[in-house]
GROMACS .gro file of C-alpha atoms in nm:
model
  238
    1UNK     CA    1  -1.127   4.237   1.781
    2UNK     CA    2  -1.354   4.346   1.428
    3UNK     CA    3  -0.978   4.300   1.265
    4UNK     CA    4  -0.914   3.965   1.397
    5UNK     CA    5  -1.246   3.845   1.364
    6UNK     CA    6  -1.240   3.973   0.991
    7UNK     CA    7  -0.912   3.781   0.988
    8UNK     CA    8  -1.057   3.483   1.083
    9UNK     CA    9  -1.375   3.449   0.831
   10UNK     CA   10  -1.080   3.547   0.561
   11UNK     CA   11  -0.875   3.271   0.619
   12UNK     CA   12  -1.190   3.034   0.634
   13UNK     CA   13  -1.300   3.151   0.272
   14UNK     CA   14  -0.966   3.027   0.174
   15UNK     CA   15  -0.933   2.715   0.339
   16UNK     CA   16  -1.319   2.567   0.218
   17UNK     CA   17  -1.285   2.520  -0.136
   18UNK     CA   18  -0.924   2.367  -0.149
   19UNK     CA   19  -1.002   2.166   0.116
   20UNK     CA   20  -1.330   2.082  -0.010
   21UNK     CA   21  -1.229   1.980  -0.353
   22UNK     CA   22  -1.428   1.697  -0.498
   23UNK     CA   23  -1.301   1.406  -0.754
   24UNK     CA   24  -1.463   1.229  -1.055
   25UNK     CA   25  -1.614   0.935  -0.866
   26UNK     CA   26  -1.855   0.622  -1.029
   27UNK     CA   27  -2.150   0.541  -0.795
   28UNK     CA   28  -2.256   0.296  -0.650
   29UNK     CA   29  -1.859   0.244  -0.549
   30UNK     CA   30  -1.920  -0.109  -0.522
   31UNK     CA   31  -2.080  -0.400  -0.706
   32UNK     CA   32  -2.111  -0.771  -0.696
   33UNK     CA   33  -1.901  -0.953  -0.994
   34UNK     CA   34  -2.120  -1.065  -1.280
   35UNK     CA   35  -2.427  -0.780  -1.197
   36UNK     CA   36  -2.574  -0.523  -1.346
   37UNK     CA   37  -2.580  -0.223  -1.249
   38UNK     CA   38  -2.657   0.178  -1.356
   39UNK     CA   39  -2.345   0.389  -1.233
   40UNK     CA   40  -2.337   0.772  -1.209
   41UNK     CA   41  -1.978   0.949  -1.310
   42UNK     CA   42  -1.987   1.202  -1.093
   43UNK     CA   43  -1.776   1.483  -1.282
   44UNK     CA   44  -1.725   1.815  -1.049
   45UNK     CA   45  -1.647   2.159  -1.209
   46UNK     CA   46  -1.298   2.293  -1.056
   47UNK     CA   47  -1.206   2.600  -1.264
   48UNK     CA   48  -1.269   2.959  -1.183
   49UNK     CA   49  -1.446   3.118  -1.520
   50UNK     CA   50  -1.451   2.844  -1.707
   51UNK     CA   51  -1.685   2.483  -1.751
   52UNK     CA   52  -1.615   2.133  -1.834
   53UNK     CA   53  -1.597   2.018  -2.213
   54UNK     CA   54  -1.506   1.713  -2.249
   55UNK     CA   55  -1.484   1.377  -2.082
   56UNK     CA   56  -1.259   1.064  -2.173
   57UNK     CA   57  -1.305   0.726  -1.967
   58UNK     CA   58  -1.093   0.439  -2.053
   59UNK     CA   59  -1.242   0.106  -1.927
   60UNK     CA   60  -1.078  -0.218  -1.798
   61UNK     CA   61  -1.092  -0.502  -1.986
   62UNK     CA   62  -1.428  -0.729  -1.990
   63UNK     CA   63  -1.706  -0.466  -2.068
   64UNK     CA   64  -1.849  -0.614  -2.384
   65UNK     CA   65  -2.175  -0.432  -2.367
   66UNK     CA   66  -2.243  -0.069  -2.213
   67UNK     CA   67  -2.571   0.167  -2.247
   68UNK     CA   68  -2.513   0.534  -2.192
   69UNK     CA   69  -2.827   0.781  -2.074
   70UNK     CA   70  -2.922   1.079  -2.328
   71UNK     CA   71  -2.795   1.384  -2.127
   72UNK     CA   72  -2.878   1.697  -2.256
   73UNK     CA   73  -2.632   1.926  -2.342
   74UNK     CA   74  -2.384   1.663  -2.338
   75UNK     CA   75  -2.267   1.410  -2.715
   76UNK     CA   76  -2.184   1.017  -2.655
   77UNK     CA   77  -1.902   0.839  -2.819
   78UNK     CA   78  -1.873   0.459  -2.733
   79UNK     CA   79  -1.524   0.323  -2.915
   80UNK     CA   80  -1.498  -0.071  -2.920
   81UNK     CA   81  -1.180  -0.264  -2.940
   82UNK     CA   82  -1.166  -0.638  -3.133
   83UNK     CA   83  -1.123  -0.932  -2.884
   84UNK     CA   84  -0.811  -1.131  -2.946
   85UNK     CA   85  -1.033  -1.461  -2.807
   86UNK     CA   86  -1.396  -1.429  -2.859
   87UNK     CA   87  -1.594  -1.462  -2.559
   88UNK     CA   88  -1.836  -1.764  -2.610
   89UNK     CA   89  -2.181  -1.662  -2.476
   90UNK     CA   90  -2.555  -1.912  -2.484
   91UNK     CA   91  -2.612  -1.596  -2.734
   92UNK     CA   92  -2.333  -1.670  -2.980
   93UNK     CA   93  -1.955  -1.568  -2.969
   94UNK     CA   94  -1.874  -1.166  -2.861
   95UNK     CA   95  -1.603  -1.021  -3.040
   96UNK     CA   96  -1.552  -0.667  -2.934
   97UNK     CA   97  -1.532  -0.516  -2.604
   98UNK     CA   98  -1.571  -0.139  -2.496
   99UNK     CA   99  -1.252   0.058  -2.435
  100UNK     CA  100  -1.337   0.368  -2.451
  101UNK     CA  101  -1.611   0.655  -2.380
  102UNK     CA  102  -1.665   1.007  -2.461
  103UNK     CA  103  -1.833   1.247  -2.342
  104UNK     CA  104  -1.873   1.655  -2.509
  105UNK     CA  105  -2.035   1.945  -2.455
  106UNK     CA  106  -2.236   2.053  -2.666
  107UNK     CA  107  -2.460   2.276  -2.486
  108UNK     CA  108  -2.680   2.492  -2.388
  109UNK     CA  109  -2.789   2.318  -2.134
  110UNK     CA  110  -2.623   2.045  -1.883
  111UNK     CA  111  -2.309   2.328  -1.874
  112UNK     CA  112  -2.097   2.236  -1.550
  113UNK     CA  113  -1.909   2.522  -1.392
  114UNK     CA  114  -1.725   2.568  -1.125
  115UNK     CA  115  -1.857   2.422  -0.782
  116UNK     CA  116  -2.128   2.232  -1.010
  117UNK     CA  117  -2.113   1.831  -1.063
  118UNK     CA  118  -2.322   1.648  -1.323
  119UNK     CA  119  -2.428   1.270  -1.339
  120UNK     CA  120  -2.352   1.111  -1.636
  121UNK     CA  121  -2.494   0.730  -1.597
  122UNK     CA  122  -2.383   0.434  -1.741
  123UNK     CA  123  -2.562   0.078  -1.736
  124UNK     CA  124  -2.334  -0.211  -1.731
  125UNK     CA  125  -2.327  -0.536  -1.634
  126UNK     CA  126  -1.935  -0.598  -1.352
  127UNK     CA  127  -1.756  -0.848  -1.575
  128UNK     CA  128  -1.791  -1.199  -1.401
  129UNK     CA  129  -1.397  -1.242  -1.341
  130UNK     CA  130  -1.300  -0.963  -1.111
  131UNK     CA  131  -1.444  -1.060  -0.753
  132UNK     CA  132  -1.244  -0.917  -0.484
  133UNK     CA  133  -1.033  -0.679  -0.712
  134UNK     CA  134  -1.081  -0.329  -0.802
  135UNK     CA  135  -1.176  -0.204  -1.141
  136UNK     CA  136  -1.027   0.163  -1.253
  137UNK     CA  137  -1.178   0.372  -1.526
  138UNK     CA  138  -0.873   0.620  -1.615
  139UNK     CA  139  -1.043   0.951  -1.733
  140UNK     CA  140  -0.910   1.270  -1.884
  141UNK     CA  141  -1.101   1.629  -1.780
  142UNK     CA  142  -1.077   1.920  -2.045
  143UNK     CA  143  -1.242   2.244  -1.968
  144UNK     CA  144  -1.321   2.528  -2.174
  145UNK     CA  145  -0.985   2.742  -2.077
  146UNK     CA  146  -0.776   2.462  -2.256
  147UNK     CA  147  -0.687   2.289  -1.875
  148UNK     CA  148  -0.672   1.907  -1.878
  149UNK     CA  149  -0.688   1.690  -1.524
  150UNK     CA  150  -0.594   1.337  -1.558
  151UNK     CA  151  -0.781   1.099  -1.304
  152UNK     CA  152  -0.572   0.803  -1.361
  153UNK     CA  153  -0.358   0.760  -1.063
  154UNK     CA  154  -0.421   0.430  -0.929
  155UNK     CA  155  -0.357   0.538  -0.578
  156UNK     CA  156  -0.702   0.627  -0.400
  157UNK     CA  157  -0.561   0.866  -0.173
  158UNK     CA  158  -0.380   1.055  -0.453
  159UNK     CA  159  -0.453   1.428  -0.560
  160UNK     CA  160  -0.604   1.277  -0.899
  161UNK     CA  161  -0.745   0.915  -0.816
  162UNK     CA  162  -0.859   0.692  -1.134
  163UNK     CA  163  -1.239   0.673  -1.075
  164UNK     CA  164  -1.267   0.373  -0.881
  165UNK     CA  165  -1.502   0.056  -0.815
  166UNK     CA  166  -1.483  -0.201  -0.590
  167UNK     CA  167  -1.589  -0.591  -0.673
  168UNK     CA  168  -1.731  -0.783  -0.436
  169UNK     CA  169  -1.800  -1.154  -0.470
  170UNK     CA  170  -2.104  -1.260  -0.694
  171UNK     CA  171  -2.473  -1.253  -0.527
  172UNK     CA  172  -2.367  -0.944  -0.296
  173UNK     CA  173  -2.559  -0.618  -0.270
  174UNK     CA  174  -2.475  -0.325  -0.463
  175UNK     CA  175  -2.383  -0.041  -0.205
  176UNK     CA  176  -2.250   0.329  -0.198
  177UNK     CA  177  -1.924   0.325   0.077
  178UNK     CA  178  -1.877   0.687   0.171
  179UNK     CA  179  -1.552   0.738   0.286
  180UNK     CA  180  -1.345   0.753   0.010
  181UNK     CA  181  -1.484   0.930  -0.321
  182UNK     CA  182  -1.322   0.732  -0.546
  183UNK     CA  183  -1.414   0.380  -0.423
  184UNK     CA  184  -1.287   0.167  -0.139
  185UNK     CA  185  -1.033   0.017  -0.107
  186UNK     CA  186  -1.001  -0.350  -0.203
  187UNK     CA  187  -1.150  -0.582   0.121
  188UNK     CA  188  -1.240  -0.229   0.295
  189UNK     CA  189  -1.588  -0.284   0.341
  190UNK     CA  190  -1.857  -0.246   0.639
  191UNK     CA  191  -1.938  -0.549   0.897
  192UNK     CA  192  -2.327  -0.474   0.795
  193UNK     CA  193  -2.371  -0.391   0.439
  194UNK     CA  194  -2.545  -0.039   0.355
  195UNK     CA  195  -2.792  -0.043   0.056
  196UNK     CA  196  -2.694   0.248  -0.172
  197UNK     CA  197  -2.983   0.460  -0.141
  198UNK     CA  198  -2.870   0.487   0.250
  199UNK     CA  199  -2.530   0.610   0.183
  200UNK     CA  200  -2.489   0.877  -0.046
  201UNK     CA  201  -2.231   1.159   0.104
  202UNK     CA  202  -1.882   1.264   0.008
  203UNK     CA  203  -1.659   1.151   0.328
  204UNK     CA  204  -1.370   1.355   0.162
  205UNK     CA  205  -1.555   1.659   0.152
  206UNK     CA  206  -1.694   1.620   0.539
  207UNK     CA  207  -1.384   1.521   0.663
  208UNK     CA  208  -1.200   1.851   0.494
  209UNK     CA  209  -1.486   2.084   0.649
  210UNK     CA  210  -1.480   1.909   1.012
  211UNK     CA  211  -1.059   2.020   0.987
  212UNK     CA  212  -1.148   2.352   0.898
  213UNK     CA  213  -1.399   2.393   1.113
  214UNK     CA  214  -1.152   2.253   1.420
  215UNK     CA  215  -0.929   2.515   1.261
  216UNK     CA  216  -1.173   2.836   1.217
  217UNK     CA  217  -1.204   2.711   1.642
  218UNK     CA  218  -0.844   2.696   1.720
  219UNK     CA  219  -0.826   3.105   1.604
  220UNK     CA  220  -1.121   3.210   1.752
  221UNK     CA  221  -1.020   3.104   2.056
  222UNK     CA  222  -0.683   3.251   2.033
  223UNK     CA  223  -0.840   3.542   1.941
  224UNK     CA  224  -1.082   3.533   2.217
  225UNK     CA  225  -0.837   3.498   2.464
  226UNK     CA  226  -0.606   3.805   2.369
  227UNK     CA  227  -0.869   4.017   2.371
  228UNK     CA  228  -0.944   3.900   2.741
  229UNK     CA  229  -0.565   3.932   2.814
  230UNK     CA  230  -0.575   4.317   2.623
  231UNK     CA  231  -0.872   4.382   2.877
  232UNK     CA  232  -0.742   4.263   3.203
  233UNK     CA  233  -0.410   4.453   3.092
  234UNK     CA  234  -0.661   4.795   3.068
  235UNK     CA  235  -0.832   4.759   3.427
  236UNK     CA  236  -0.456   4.682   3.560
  237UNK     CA  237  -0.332   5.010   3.438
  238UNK     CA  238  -0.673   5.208   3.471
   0.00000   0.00000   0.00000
């Protein structure tokens, strides 16, 4: 019994943090068209003895203005890209448009290792355009050991989802879906909305410890029962 039991909490060590694995993620995960709104990019640390370095978010089209919070630890580079059409605002014409941010360690502090996640928040306002679509924010991970992750596959349920949010229609409420880490999908959403500060879990990551939980179950009970089976087989021959 101690060797299947020691068995058991083995195979459980090694199941939690694959299963567990977390995503870059923007939240809130969805928005009203035309508002603004601060999002947190949720970056995770995934590698064993080493930390993250750098972060590169490409943006969709339409963001022609976009504040970034001083993080310590952490540099800020916002790249703008010329408008073929300028946008024609009660302000005067915009010509440029973000494409591009980057974040880079710098340190000491704000250093994100592995099985630690850092905000990095972003005010924006949802370009007015893009109700009842979602918007994807491609981003490239580079940690200290040289590994890269890209985050730009447009499926949500993919191993490395593009950071994700979805755009409701204009005059909504801004809300926090859990369920998917990367965003809902498009039309996805809940009969009753929930305000963001009510929602703010990782579904992925409950939904892979519920399994392995069921699982850690399933072989103690096997376990449990051929030890009963080894003892009835001990009175028998006794």
């Amino acid at each position: 019994m101690k060797l299947t039991a020691a068995t058991i909490v083995t195979i459980g060590a090694l199941l939690l943090p694959t299963i567990a694995q977390a995503h870059i993620s923007l939240h809130p995960n969805t928005i009203p068209a035309g508002a603004f709104a601060t999002l947190d990019v949720r970056v995770p640390g995934e590698q064993e003895g080493a930390h993250v370095k750098k972060i590169d978010m490409l943006f969709p089209s339409g963001f022609t203005s976009v504040n970034y919070e001083n993080v310590p630890g952490w540099t800020v580079k916002v790249i703008n890209q010329k408008l073929a059409t300028p946008i024609q605002t009660d302000s005067g014409p915009i010509n440029e448009q973000v494409s591009q941010i980057i974040w880079a360690w710098t340190g000491p502090l704000g250093q994100v290792n592995n099985n630690q996640f850092i905000n990095l928040p972003l005010s924006l306002a949802i370009p007015g355009n893009t109700a009842g679509g979602a918007l994807q924010f491609k981003t490239i991970q580079t940690y200290s050991n040289g590994q890269v992750v890209h985050w730009i596959d447009p499926t949500l349920d993919a191993e490395h989802p593009a950071p994700t949010i979805n755009v409701t229609a204009k005059g909504g409420v801004i809300q926090d879906i859990a369920g998917k880490e990367a965003g809902p999908e498009p039309g996805q959403l809940p009969a009753t909305p929930v305000q963001s500060s009510a929602v703010k879990t990782s579904g992925g990551a409950s939904k892979g410890l519920g399994i392995a939980a069921l699982i850690l179950g399933a072989l103690g009970l096997a376990a449990g029962l051929a030890a009963l089976a080894a003892s009835r087989r001990t009175r028998t021959s006794a």
